[in-house]
mmCIF file of C-alpha atoms in Angstrom:
data_model
loop_
_atom_site.group_PDB
_atom_site.id
_atom_site.type_symbol
_atom_site.label_atom_id
_atom_site.label_comp_id
_atom_site.label_asym_id
_atom_site.label_seq_id
_atom_site.Cartn_x
_atom_site.Cartn_y
_atom_site.Cartn_z
ATOM 1 C CA UNK A 22 -8.731 -83.969 -8.781
ATOM 2 C CA UNK A 23 -7.533 -81.380 -6.257
ATOM 3 C CA UNK A 24 -9.078 -79.917 -3.100
ATOM 4 C CA UNK A 25 -9.453 -76.299 -2.047
ATOM 5 C CA UNK A 26 -11.023 -75.078 1.194
ATOM 6 C CA UNK A 27 -12.288 -71.557 1.846
ATOM 7 C CA UNK A 28 -14.023 -69.727 4.683
ATOM 8 C CA UNK A 29 -15.897 -66.725 3.310
ATOM 9 C CA UNK A 30 -18.699 -66.100 5.757
ATOM 10 C CA UNK A 31 -21.855 -68.197 5.584
ATOM 11 C CA UNK A 32 -20.963 -71.485 3.963
ATOM 12 C CA UNK A 33 -24.301 -71.718 2.144
ATOM 13 C CA UNK A 34 -23.574 -68.702 -0.065
ATOM 14 C CA UNK A 35 -19.938 -69.661 -0.605
ATOM 15 C CA UNK A 36 -20.894 -73.145 -1.712
ATOM 16 C CA UNK A 37 -23.523 -71.843 -4.123
ATOM 17 C CA UNK A 38 -20.959 -69.548 -5.755
ATOM 18 C CA UNK A 39 -18.320 -72.258 -6.208
ATOM 19 C CA UNK A 40 -20.855 -74.740 -7.579
ATOM 20 C CA UNK A 41 -21.295 -72.440 -10.603
ATOM 21 C CA UNK A 42 -17.607 -72.603 -11.587
ATOM 22 C CA UNK A 43 -16.737 -74.727 -14.616
ATOM 23 C CA UNK A 44 -14.240 -77.343 -13.532
ATOM 24 C CA UNK A 45 -15.619 -77.691 -10.007
ATOM 25 C CA UNK A 46 -16.496 -81.361 -9.686
ATOM 26 C CA UNK A 47 -18.157 -81.262 -6.268
ATOM 27 C CA UNK A 48 -18.574 -79.125 -3.185
ATOM 28 C CA UNK A 49 -19.458 -79.715 0.427
ATOM 29 C CA UNK A 50 -19.797 -77.521 3.474
ATOM 30 C CA UNK A 51 -18.407 -78.122 6.901
ATOM 31 C CA UNK A 52 -16.072 -76.859 9.582
ATOM 32 C CA UNK A 53 -12.297 -76.475 9.830
ATOM 33 C CA UNK A 54 -9.698 -74.730 11.946
ATOM 34 C CA UNK A 55 -11.040 -75.349 15.430
ATOM 35 C CA UNK A 56 -10.106 -77.276 18.534
ATOM 36 C CA UNK A 57 -13.327 -79.159 19.268
ATOM 37 C CA UNK A 58 -13.685 -82.654 17.762
ATOM 38 C CA UNK A 59 -16.676 -83.438 15.541
ATOM 39 C CA UNK A 60 -18.561 -80.155 16.044
ATOM 40 C CA UNK A 61 -22.219 -79.757 15.168
ATOM 41 C CA UNK A 62 -23.695 -76.671 13.524
ATOM 42 C CA UNK A 63 -24.993 -75.503 16.908
ATOM 43 C CA UNK A 64 -21.573 -76.043 18.509
ATOM 44 C CA UNK A 65 -19.930 -73.855 15.862
ATOM 45 C CA UNK A 66 -22.721 -71.282 16.045
ATOM 46 C CA UNK A 67 -22.222 -71.014 19.814
ATOM 47 C CA UNK A 68 -18.601 -69.907 19.193
ATOM 48 C CA UNK A 69 -17.052 -72.521 21.478
ATOM 49 C CA UNK A 70 -15.187 -74.593 18.880
ATOM 50 C CA UNK A 71 -12.898 -72.157 17.054
ATOM 51 C CA UNK A 72 -14.003 -73.549 13.697
ATOM 52 C CA UNK A 73 -14.790 -71.573 10.576
ATOM 53 C CA UNK A 74 -17.693 -72.419 8.320
ATOM 54 C CA UNK A 75 -16.024 -73.571 5.100
ATOM 55 C CA UNK A 76 -16.740 -74.800 1.637
ATOM 56 C CA UNK A 77 -14.555 -77.621 0.409
ATOM 57 C CA UNK A 78 -14.173 -77.657 -3.358
ATOM 58 C CA UNK A 79 -13.067 -80.645 -5.402
ATOM 59 C CA UNK A 80 -11.906 -79.376 -8.771
ATOM 60 C CA UNK A 81 -10.252 -80.470 -11.982
ATOM 61 C CA UNK A 82 -7.050 -78.409 -12.369
ATOM 62 C CA UNK A 83 -7.171 -79.073 -16.122
ATOM 63 C CA UNK A 84 -10.389 -77.023 -16.273
ATOM 64 C CA UNK A 85 -9.997 -74.441 -13.522
ATOM 65 C CA UNK A 86 -6.884 -73.238 -11.734
ATOM 66 C CA UNK A 87 -6.464 -72.664 -8.026
ATOM 67 C CA UNK A 88 -5.803 -69.011 -8.864
ATOM 68 C CA UNK A 89 -9.207 -68.805 -10.579
ATOM 69 C CA UNK A 90 -10.843 -70.291 -7.483
ATOM 70 C CA UNK A 91 -9.102 -67.627 -5.412
ATOM 71 C CA UNK A 92 -10.648 -64.959 -7.663
ATOM 72 C CA UNK A 93 -14.085 -66.384 -6.852
ATOM 73 C CA UNK A 94 -13.178 -66.334 -3.161
ATOM 74 C CA UNK A 95 -12.167 -62.644 -3.253
ATOM 75 C CA UNK A 96 -15.352 -61.743 -5.135
ATOM 76 C CA UNK A 97 -17.911 -63.437 -2.870
ATOM 77 C CA UNK A 98 -17.143 -61.740 0.431
ATOM 78 C CA UNK A 99 -15.467 -58.790 2.124
ATOM 79 C CA UNK A 100 -11.991 -59.925 3.183
ATOM 80 C CA UNK A 101 -11.428 -56.707 5.161
ATOM 81 C CA UNK A 102 -13.908 -57.439 7.940
ATOM 82 C CA UNK A 103 -12.666 -59.434 10.915
ATOM 83 C CA UNK A 104 -14.978 -62.246 12.029
ATOM 84 C CA UNK A 105 -17.932 -60.811 10.160
ATOM 85 C CA UNK A 106 -19.699 -61.011 6.825
ATOM 86 C CA UNK A 107 -22.784 -58.853 6.405
ATOM 87 C CA UNK A 108 -25.103 -59.473 9.348
ATOM 88 C CA UNK A 109 -23.239 -62.651 10.379
ATOM 89 C CA UNK A 110 -20.809 -62.113 13.258
ATOM 90 C CA UNK A 111 -18.387 -64.449 14.988
ATOM 91 C CA UNK A 112 -15.110 -66.233 14.322
ATOM 92 C CA UNK A 113 -16.965 -68.952 12.432
ATOM 93 C CA UNK A 114 -17.554 -66.376 9.653
ATOM 94 C CA UNK A 115 -13.905 -65.328 9.354
ATOM 95 C CA UNK A 116 -12.170 -64.934 6.030
ATOM 96 C CA UNK A 117 -9.715 -67.804 5.714
ATOM 97 C CA UNK A 118 -7.950 -69.840 3.072
ATOM 98 C CA UNK A 119 -7.027 -73.330 4.243
ATOM 99 C CA UNK A 120 -4.150 -74.514 2.066
ATOM 100 C CA UNK A 121 -3.573 -78.188 1.298
ATOM 101 C CA UNK A 122 0.035 -77.937 0.065
ATOM 102 C CA UNK A 123 2.974 -75.578 -0.405
ATOM 103 C CA UNK A 124 1.931 -74.577 -3.932
ATOM 104 C CA UNK A 125 -1.517 -73.508 -2.726
ATOM 105 C CA UNK A 126 0.082 -71.510 0.079
ATOM 106 C CA UNK A 127 2.403 -69.690 -2.312
ATOM 107 C CA UNK A 128 -0.429 -68.983 -4.743
ATOM 108 C CA UNK A 129 -2.762 -67.802 -1.973
ATOM 109 C CA UNK A 130 -0.165 -65.464 -0.458
ATOM 110 C CA UNK A 131 0.630 -63.967 -3.858
ATOM 111 C CA UNK A 132 -3.085 -63.557 -4.615
ATOM 112 C CA UNK A 133 -3.716 -61.873 -1.252
ATOM 113 C CA UNK A 134 -0.827 -59.446 -1.813
ATOM 114 C CA UNK A 135 -2.105 -58.659 -5.294
ATOM 115 C CA UNK A 136 -5.591 -57.951 -3.930
ATOM 116 C CA UNK A 137 -4.176 -55.748 -1.157
ATOM 117 C CA UNK A 138 -2.122 -53.714 -3.633
ATOM 118 C CA UNK A 139 -5.077 -53.194 -5.937
ATOM 119 C CA UNK A 140 -7.388 -50.251 -5.384
ATOM 120 C CA UNK A 141 -10.291 -52.616 -4.865
ATOM 121 C CA UNK A 142 -10.269 -52.566 -1.051
ATOM 122 C CA UNK A 143 -9.868 -49.416 1.017
ATOM 123 C CA UNK A 144 -8.969 -51.326 4.204
ATOM 124 C CA UNK A 145 -6.402 -54.017 4.991
ATOM 125 C CA UNK A 146 -7.289 -57.585 4.072
ATOM 126 C CA UNK A 147 -7.604 -59.705 7.230
ATOM 127 C CA UNK A 148 -7.877 -63.073 5.478
ATOM 128 C CA UNK A 149 -5.918 -65.812 7.225
ATOM 129 C CA UNK A 150 -3.883 -68.290 5.172
ATOM 130 C CA UNK A 151 -3.308 -71.430 7.227
ATOM 131 C CA UNK A 152 -2.675 -75.129 6.671
ATOM 132 C CA UNK A 153 -5.766 -77.251 6.199
ATOM 133 C CA UNK A 154 -6.678 -79.293 9.243
ATOM 134 C CA UNK A 155 -9.355 -81.840 10.113
ATOM 135 C CA UNK A 156 -12.482 -81.241 8.036
ATOM 136 C CA UNK A 157 -15.830 -81.969 9.625
ATOM 137 C CA UNK A 158 -18.676 -82.356 7.159
ATOM 138 C CA UNK A 159 -21.869 -80.489 8.056
ATOM 139 C CA UNK A 160 -25.102 -82.461 8.102
ATOM 140 C CA UNK A 161 -27.035 -83.219 4.914
ATOM 141 C CA UNK A 162 -29.516 -80.406 5.541
ATOM 142 C CA UNK A 163 -26.678 -77.877 5.094
ATOM 143 C CA UNK A 164 -25.327 -79.313 1.836
ATOM 144 C CA UNK A 165 -26.415 -77.387 -1.286
ATOM 145 C CA UNK A 166 -28.744 -75.459 1.030
ATOM 146 C CA UNK A 167 -29.613 -72.662 -1.395
ATOM 147 C CA UNK A 168 -30.435 -75.132 -4.162
ATOM 148 C CA UNK A 169 -32.734 -77.054 -1.820
ATOM 149 C CA UNK A 170 -34.451 -73.831 -0.738
ATOM 150 C CA UNK A 171 -34.732 -72.441 -4.272
ATOM 151 C CA UNK A 172 -32.567 -69.409 -3.521
ATOM 152 C CA UNK A 173 -30.166 -67.973 -6.044
ATOM 153 C CA UNK A 174 -26.837 -66.326 -5.335
#
């Protein structure tokens, strides 16, 4: 199994989208990319930690490729808005791909360039591509939130 980590705005919606992908074994939501150890949801929400809300995806590369996961990522949010997705504002909602190895970085950079060159977006893509760092799991109430609340994405 391999890991992929994406920040695409609210982690609840991102997780719900990735959970539908064949080959995704499990998902969790949490925080990555900040400077504050063991942040809580309220810490991240207060914009003092530097973390992004992320979904971490465990997947079977025999069933789904990293490139296919990137396609999901590009389709579930607007990668041209800096620190904002819909009504959610703040650096915790930034568009970011946290790469776990050199192959993921190469694939992510190629995918980003391909998206930018397409006619799909009329503004520049602001998505960051950075090495994965410490992952802090959000509390149980945030895991599979939309499923628990009966909301579809």
